[in-house]
Tab-separated table of C-alpha atoms in Angstrom:
chain	number	residue	atom	x	y	z
Z	1	UNK	CA	10.564	131.640	105.845
Z	2	UNK	CA	12.560	134.816	105.510
Z	3	UNK	CA	12.402	136.439	102.096
Z	4	UNK	CA	15.581	137.627	100.352
Z	5	UNK	CA	15.937	141.355	100.063
Z	6	UNK	CA	18.588	143.438	98.387
Z	7	UNK	CA	20.707	145.380	100.818
Z	8	UNK	CA	22.844	148.201	99.449
Z	9	UNK	CA	25.417	149.781	101.784
Z	10	UNK	CA	25.902	153.493	102.172
Z	11	UNK	CA	29.335	153.309	100.520
Z	12	UNK	CA	29.700	155.749	97.641
Z	13	UNK	CA	31.383	154.679	94.410
Z	14	UNK	CA	33.919	157.215	93.170
Z	15	UNK	CA	36.130	157.510	90.110
Z	16	UNK	CA	39.826	158.147	90.617
Z	17	UNK	CA	41.063	160.864	88.300
Z	18	UNK	CA	44.022	158.541	87.640
Z	19	UNK	CA	41.615	156.240	85.797
Z	20	UNK	CA	41.412	158.553	82.779
Z	21	UNK	CA	45.169	159.057	82.315
Z	22	UNK	CA	46.570	160.310	79.938
Z	23	UNK	CA	43.487	162.513	79.788
Z	24	UNK	CA	43.140	165.333	82.288
Z	25	UNK	CA	41.728	165.785	85.764
Z	26	UNK	CA	38.962	167.902	84.272
Z	27	UNK	CA	38.031	165.057	81.920
Z	28	UNK	CA	37.678	162.714	84.884
Z	29	UNK	CA	35.023	164.942	86.460
Z	30	UNK	CA	33.131	165.080	83.163
Z	31	UNK	CA	33.203	161.296	82.681
Z	32	UNK	CA	32.278	160.588	86.310
Z	33	UNK	CA	29.224	162.824	86.012
Z	34	UNK	CA	28.148	161.383	82.668
Z	35	UNK	CA	28.432	157.750	83.818
Z	36	UNK	CA	26.697	158.252	87.163
Z	37	UNK	CA	29.511	157.920	89.693
Z	38	UNK	CA	28.837	159.305	93.172
Z	39	UNK	CA	31.978	161.439	93.231
Z	40	UNK	CA	35.692	161.504	92.471
Z	41	UNK	CA	39.012	160.862	94.159
Z	42	UNK	CA	41.595	163.411	93.059
Z	43	UNK	CA	45.026	161.985	92.344
Z	44	UNK	CA	47.387	164.894	92.953
Z	45	UNK	CA	50.037	164.626	90.273
Z	46	UNK	CA	51.717	166.694	87.553
Z	47	UNK	CA	48.447	167.997	86.049
Z	48	UNK	CA	48.322	171.579	87.426
Z	49	UNK	CA	44.540	171.358	87.899
Z	50	UNK	CA	44.970	168.450	90.316
Z	51	UNK	CA	47.120	170.699	92.510
Z	52	UNK	CA	44.790	173.731	92.439
Z	53	UNK	CA	42.099	173.713	95.129
Z	54	UNK	CA	40.021	176.478	93.548
Z	55	UNK	CA	40.112	174.823	90.124
Z	56	UNK	CA	39.024	171.540	91.704
Z	57	UNK	CA	36.206	173.278	93.551
Z	58	UNK	CA	34.946	174.823	90.314
Z	59	UNK	CA	35.001	171.437	88.558
Z	60	UNK	CA	33.158	169.828	91.454
Z	61	UNK	CA	30.486	172.523	91.467
Z	62	UNK	CA	30.074	172.613	87.693
Z	63	UNK	CA	29.669	168.834	87.317
Z	64	UNK	CA	27.839	168.332	90.640
Z	65	UNK	CA	30.521	165.774	91.510
Z	66	UNK	CA	31.655	165.818	95.146
Z	67	UNK	CA	35.322	165.227	95.867
Z	68	UNK	CA	35.272	162.290	98.262
Z	69	UNK	CA	39.014	161.709	98.674
Z	70	UNK	CA	42.392	163.250	97.915
Z	71	UNK	CA	45.317	161.002	96.993
Z	72	UNK	CA	48.497	162.652	98.266
Z	73	UNK	CA	51.345	162.951	95.707
Z	74	UNK	CA	53.325	159.827	96.664
Z	75	UNK	CA	54.428	158.537	93.255
Z	76	UNK	CA	57.930	158.692	91.813
Z	77	UNK	CA	56.739	161.168	89.183
Z	78	UNK	CA	55.324	163.485	91.869
Z	79	UNK	CA	58.446	163.809	94.018
Z	80	UNK	CA	58.460	167.586	93.485
Z	81	UNK	CA	54.706	168.201	93.536
Z	82	UNK	CA	53.616	170.259	96.568
Z	83	UNK	CA	57.202	170.418	97.905
Z	84	UNK	CA	59.988	167.877	98.153
Z	85	UNK	CA	59.236	167.454	101.869
Z	86	UNK	CA	56.851	164.481	102.260
Z	87	UNK	CA	55.317	165.872	105.461
Z	88	UNK	CA	54.481	169.121	103.667
Z	89	UNK	CA	52.788	167.044	100.969
Z	90	UNK	CA	50.586	165.379	103.608
Z	91	UNK	CA	49.797	168.691	105.273
Z	92	UNK	CA	48.737	170.164	101.937
Z	93	UNK	CA	46.691	167.051	101.115
Z	94	UNK	CA	44.901	167.372	104.454
Z	95	UNK	CA	44.236	171.082	103.862
Z	96	UNK	CA	42.891	170.314	100.380
Z	97	UNK	CA	40.610	167.593	101.742
Z	98	UNK	CA	39.282	169.892	104.456
Z	99	UNK	CA	38.608	172.739	102.013
Z	100	UNK	CA	37.020	170.474	99.391
Z	101	UNK	CA	34.874	168.472	101.811
Z	102	UNK	CA	36.707	165.184	101.188
Z	103	UNK	CA	36.639	162.678	104.025
Z	104	UNK	CA	39.846	160.800	103.208
Z	105	UNK	CA	43.483	161.367	102.330
Z	106	UNK	CA	45.103	158.322	100.730
Z	107	UNK	CA	48.826	157.975	101.392
Z	108	UNK	CA	51.442	155.401	100.428
Z	109	UNK	CA	54.091	154.209	102.880
Z	110	UNK	CA	57.461	155.912	102.289
Z	111	UNK	CA	60.095	154.729	99.877
Z	112	UNK	CA	62.966	153.050	101.730
Z	113	UNK	CA	65.412	155.761	100.678
Z	114	UNK	CA	63.256	158.360	102.489
Z	115	UNK	CA	64.910	157.222	105.701
Z	116	UNK	CA	63.902	159.931	108.167
Z	117	UNK	CA	60.361	160.063	106.798
Z	118	UNK	CA	60.085	156.275	107.037
Z	119	UNK	CA	61.466	156.262	110.578
Z	120	UNK	CA	58.801	158.700	111.790
Z	121	UNK	CA	55.982	157.694	109.453
Z	122	UNK	CA	53.731	155.646	111.737
Z	123	UNK	CA	53.812	158.103	114.645
Z	124	UNK	CA	53.639	161.059	112.272
Z	125	UNK	CA	50.501	159.794	110.538
Z	126	UNK	CA	48.863	159.212	113.937
Z	127	UNK	CA	49.774	162.749	114.988
Z	128	UNK	CA	48.287	164.239	111.824
Z	129	UNK	CA	45.155	162.093	112.127
Z	130	UNK	CA	44.630	163.431	115.652
Z	131	UNK	CA	44.547	166.996	114.273
Z	132	UNK	CA	41.650	166.580	111.825
Z	133	UNK	CA	38.429	164.746	111.080
Z	134	UNK	CA	39.893	163.695	107.716
Z	135	UNK	CA	40.976	160.063	107.604
Z	136	UNK	CA	44.552	159.256	106.678
Z	137	UNK	CA	44.113	155.849	105.033
Z	138	UNK	CA	47.493	154.184	104.420
Z	139	UNK	CA	47.548	152.000	101.306
Z	140	UNK	CA	49.027	148.534	100.869
Z	141	UNK	CA	51.793	148.353	98.267
Z	142	UNK	CA	53.942	145.495	96.893
Z	143	UNK	CA	57.557	144.371	96.363
Z	144	UNK	CA	59.201	145.586	93.174
Z	145	UNK	CA	60.281	142.665	90.971
Z	146	UNK	CA	62.470	142.320	87.914
Z	147	UNK	CA	62.853	138.818	86.511
Z	148	UNK	CA	63.990	136.752	89.508
Z	149	UNK	CA	64.962	139.702	91.673
Z	150	UNK	CA	62.819	141.330	94.326
Z	151	UNK	CA	63.335	144.764	95.885
Z	152	UNK	CA	61.570	145.912	99.015
Z	153	UNK	CA	60.961	149.507	97.992
Z	154	UNK	CA	58.681	150.644	100.833
Z	155	UNK	CA	59.241	151.208	104.545
Z	156	UNK	CA	58.288	150.349	107.216
Z	157	UNK	CA	56.705	147.689	104.944
Z	158	UNK	CA	54.680	147.294	101.759
Z	159	UNK	CA	52.218	145.232	103.858
Z	160	UNK	CA	50.788	148.064	105.911
Z	161	UNK	CA	48.930	145.681	108.226
Z	162	UNK	CA	52.273	144.964	109.906
Z	163	UNK	CA	52.134	148.457	111.428
Z	164	UNK	CA	49.614	150.311	113.547
Z	165	UNK	CA	47.521	152.799	111.553
Z	166	UNK	CA	44.113	154.201	112.360
Z	167	UNK	CA	42.788	153.616	108.833
Z	168	UNK	CA	43.821	151.558	105.822
Z	169	UNK	CA	43.215	151.687	102.085
Z	170	UNK	CA	43.143	148.294	100.393
Z	171	UNK	CA	44.097	148.175	96.711
Z	172	UNK	CA	43.357	144.892	94.944
Z	173	UNK	CA	45.720	145.549	92.055
Z	174	UNK	CA	48.473	145.874	94.661
Z	175	UNK	CA	47.498	142.619	96.375
Z	176	UNK	CA	47.755	140.931	92.962
Z	177	UNK	CA	51.235	142.340	92.328
Z	178	UNK	CA	52.322	141.406	95.858
Z	179	UNK	CA	50.872	137.900	95.322
Z	180	UNK	CA	49.252	138.073	98.715
Z	181	UNK	CA	45.810	136.878	99.786
Z	182	UNK	CA	43.539	139.919	99.546
Z	183	UNK	CA	40.792	138.608	101.805
Z	184	UNK	CA	43.277	137.681	104.522
Z	185	UNK	CA	44.703	141.195	104.314
Z	186	UNK	CA	41.214	142.644	104.657
Z	187	UNK	CA	40.647	140.414	107.677
Z	188	UNK	CA	43.802	141.836	109.265
Z	189	UNK	CA	42.619	145.373	108.551
Z	190	UNK	CA	39.293	144.640	110.239
Z	191	UNK	CA	37.221	147.685	111.109
Z	192	UNK	CA	40.193	149.934	110.297
Z	193	UNK	CA	39.524	149.367	106.585
Z	194	UNK	CA	38.396	152.866	105.675
Z	195	UNK	CA	38.846	153.093	101.905
Z	196	UNK	CA	38.934	150.769	98.884
Z	197	UNK	CA	40.768	151.113	95.578
Z	198	UNK	CA	38.926	148.670	93.362
Z	199	UNK	CA	40.885	147.220	90.471
Z	200	UNK	CA	41.994	143.777	89.396
Z	201	UNK	CA	45.259	142.079	88.564
Z	202	UNK	CA	46.651	138.790	87.392
Z	203	UNK	CA	49.707	138.557	89.638
Z	204	UNK	CA	52.291	139.814	87.150
Z	205	UNK	CA	55.336	141.860	88.144
Z	206	UNK	CA	53.523	144.996	86.986
Z	207	UNK	CA	50.852	146.901	88.887
Z	208	UNK	CA	48.123	146.282	86.311
Z	209	UNK	CA	44.981	148.035	87.621
Z	210	UNK	CA	42.642	146.021	85.418
Z	211	UNK	CA	38.897	146.570	85.238
Z	212	UNK	CA	37.312	144.533	88.095
Z	213	UNK	CA	36.448	141.032	86.930
Z	214	UNK	CA	39.265	140.800	84.377
Z	215	UNK	CA	41.911	139.408	86.728
Z	216	UNK	CA	42.256	136.940	89.572
Z	217	UNK	CA	41.461	139.111	92.578
Z	218	UNK	CA	38.336	138.609	94.753
Z	219	UNK	CA	36.752	141.906	93.727
Z	220	UNK	CA	33.188	140.573	93.878
Z	221	UNK	CA	33.793	138.820	97.200
Z	222	UNK	CA	35.195	141.998	98.735
Z	223	UNK	CA	32.224	144.074	97.611
Z	224	UNK	CA	29.746	141.495	98.869
Z	225	UNK	CA	31.472	141.506	102.242
Z	226	UNK	CA	31.282	145.309	102.394
Z	227	UNK	CA	27.560	145.078	101.685
Z	228	UNK	CA	26.981	143.004	104.818
Z	229	UNK	CA	29.427	144.782	107.107
Z	230	UNK	CA	29.612	148.140	108.831
Z	231	UNK	CA	31.979	149.588	106.208
Z	232	UNK	CA	31.490	153.368	106.095
Z	233	UNK	CA	34.166	154.404	103.626
Z	234	UNK	CA	34.247	154.867	99.848
Z	235	UNK	CA	34.885	152.451	96.983
Z	236	UNK	CA	37.075	154.082	94.342
Z	237	UNK	CA	37.512	152.749	90.820
Z	238	UNK	CA	41.227	153.097	90.096
Z	239	UNK	CA	41.910	151.336	86.809
Z	240	UNK	CA	44.387	151.727	83.973
Z	241	UNK	CA	42.785	152.840	80.694
Z	242	UNK	CA	45.969	153.985	78.968
Z	243	UNK	CA	45.599	151.334	76.277
Z	244	UNK	CA	42.111	152.462	75.302
Z	245	UNK	CA	42.069	153.197	71.583
Z	246	UNK	CA	39.484	155.967	71.915
Z	247	UNK	CA	37.569	158.049	74.445
Z	248	UNK	CA	34.545	155.831	73.814
Z	249	UNK	CA	36.532	152.696	74.687
Z	250	UNK	CA	37.829	154.368	77.864
Z	251	UNK	CA	34.298	155.313	78.917
Z	252	UNK	CA	33.074	151.787	78.204
Z	253	UNK	CA	35.730	150.383	80.550
Z	254	UNK	CA	34.793	152.860	83.272
Z	255	UNK	CA	31.081	152.139	82.806
Z	256	UNK	CA	31.779	148.396	83.087
Z	257	UNK	CA	33.757	148.954	86.289
Z	258	UNK	CA	30.930	150.999	87.792
Z	259	UNK	CA	28.293	148.425	86.833
Z	260	UNK	CA	30.378	145.591	88.330
Z	261	UNK	CA	30.801	147.515	91.574
Z	262	UNK	CA	27.151	148.451	91.981
Z	263	UNK	CA	26.034	144.903	91.150
Z	264	UNK	CA	28.213	143.280	93.810
Z	265	UNK	CA	27.543	145.946	96.427
Z	266	UNK	CA	23.866	145.016	96.155
Z	267	UNK	CA	23.971	141.940	98.365
Z	268	UNK	CA	20.998	139.597	98.704
Z	269	UNK	CA	20.411	138.871	102.393
Z	270	UNK	CA	17.596	137.156	104.264
Z	271	UNK	CA	15.740	139.042	106.943
Z	272	UNK	CA	12.898	137.888	109.211
Z	273	UNK	CA	9.403	138.857	108.179
Z	274	UNK	CA	7.884	141.567	110.349
């Protein structure tokens, strides 16, 4: 009989700096180091430190926290961060990743009103990916909903598996908001799944980013599949802690998310006796 052994994949577990909002980028490095994360993903947003490569390098060195990914400024509130030209934003995100030693740039599909950018997005991302070793991992999004109305805000599509990209990011809060089957989406991504944003959701109209295990998404199932596959990307905790009543409560949520992730990445498998 084969004996069960615990197999832990090489995937590193990182903390997104967005997970400490409204606290600062610098605070995210401090918390990640204290809780035992393997590194951070920097969300480039309105915090000046998140836009400053030298400041980020100093934080990484001081806390011994590698920067594993850079999230390009794709949000509505970051329309003027690193230029108003979306291609310049991606070029600067790539340069930041290269200088900081990050392996991945996370990018959202364009908003529909960014017509020229959306028209050229698929070929443009391929062109940029051909110019660097950094992965451009395009992230699944969701329809915007208000009451009984639905708006398709992203182009070419919120479901990025409908287009041809070299690498994908899957976000399980976004699959919840889209009310789509997360595991089927991961199946469609196949070996092009290069990056994971781990969070949960209950399928509401809002992008909830709950701590894994507090919603309806197959967070544990996804992690267990990664543990038995050839996944070579990073798992990033990207949760919403804005409602935390104190820094201690925020850290408890982020510690719970890390523990959940490490537990389910440690998959029990049976191997033949030697």
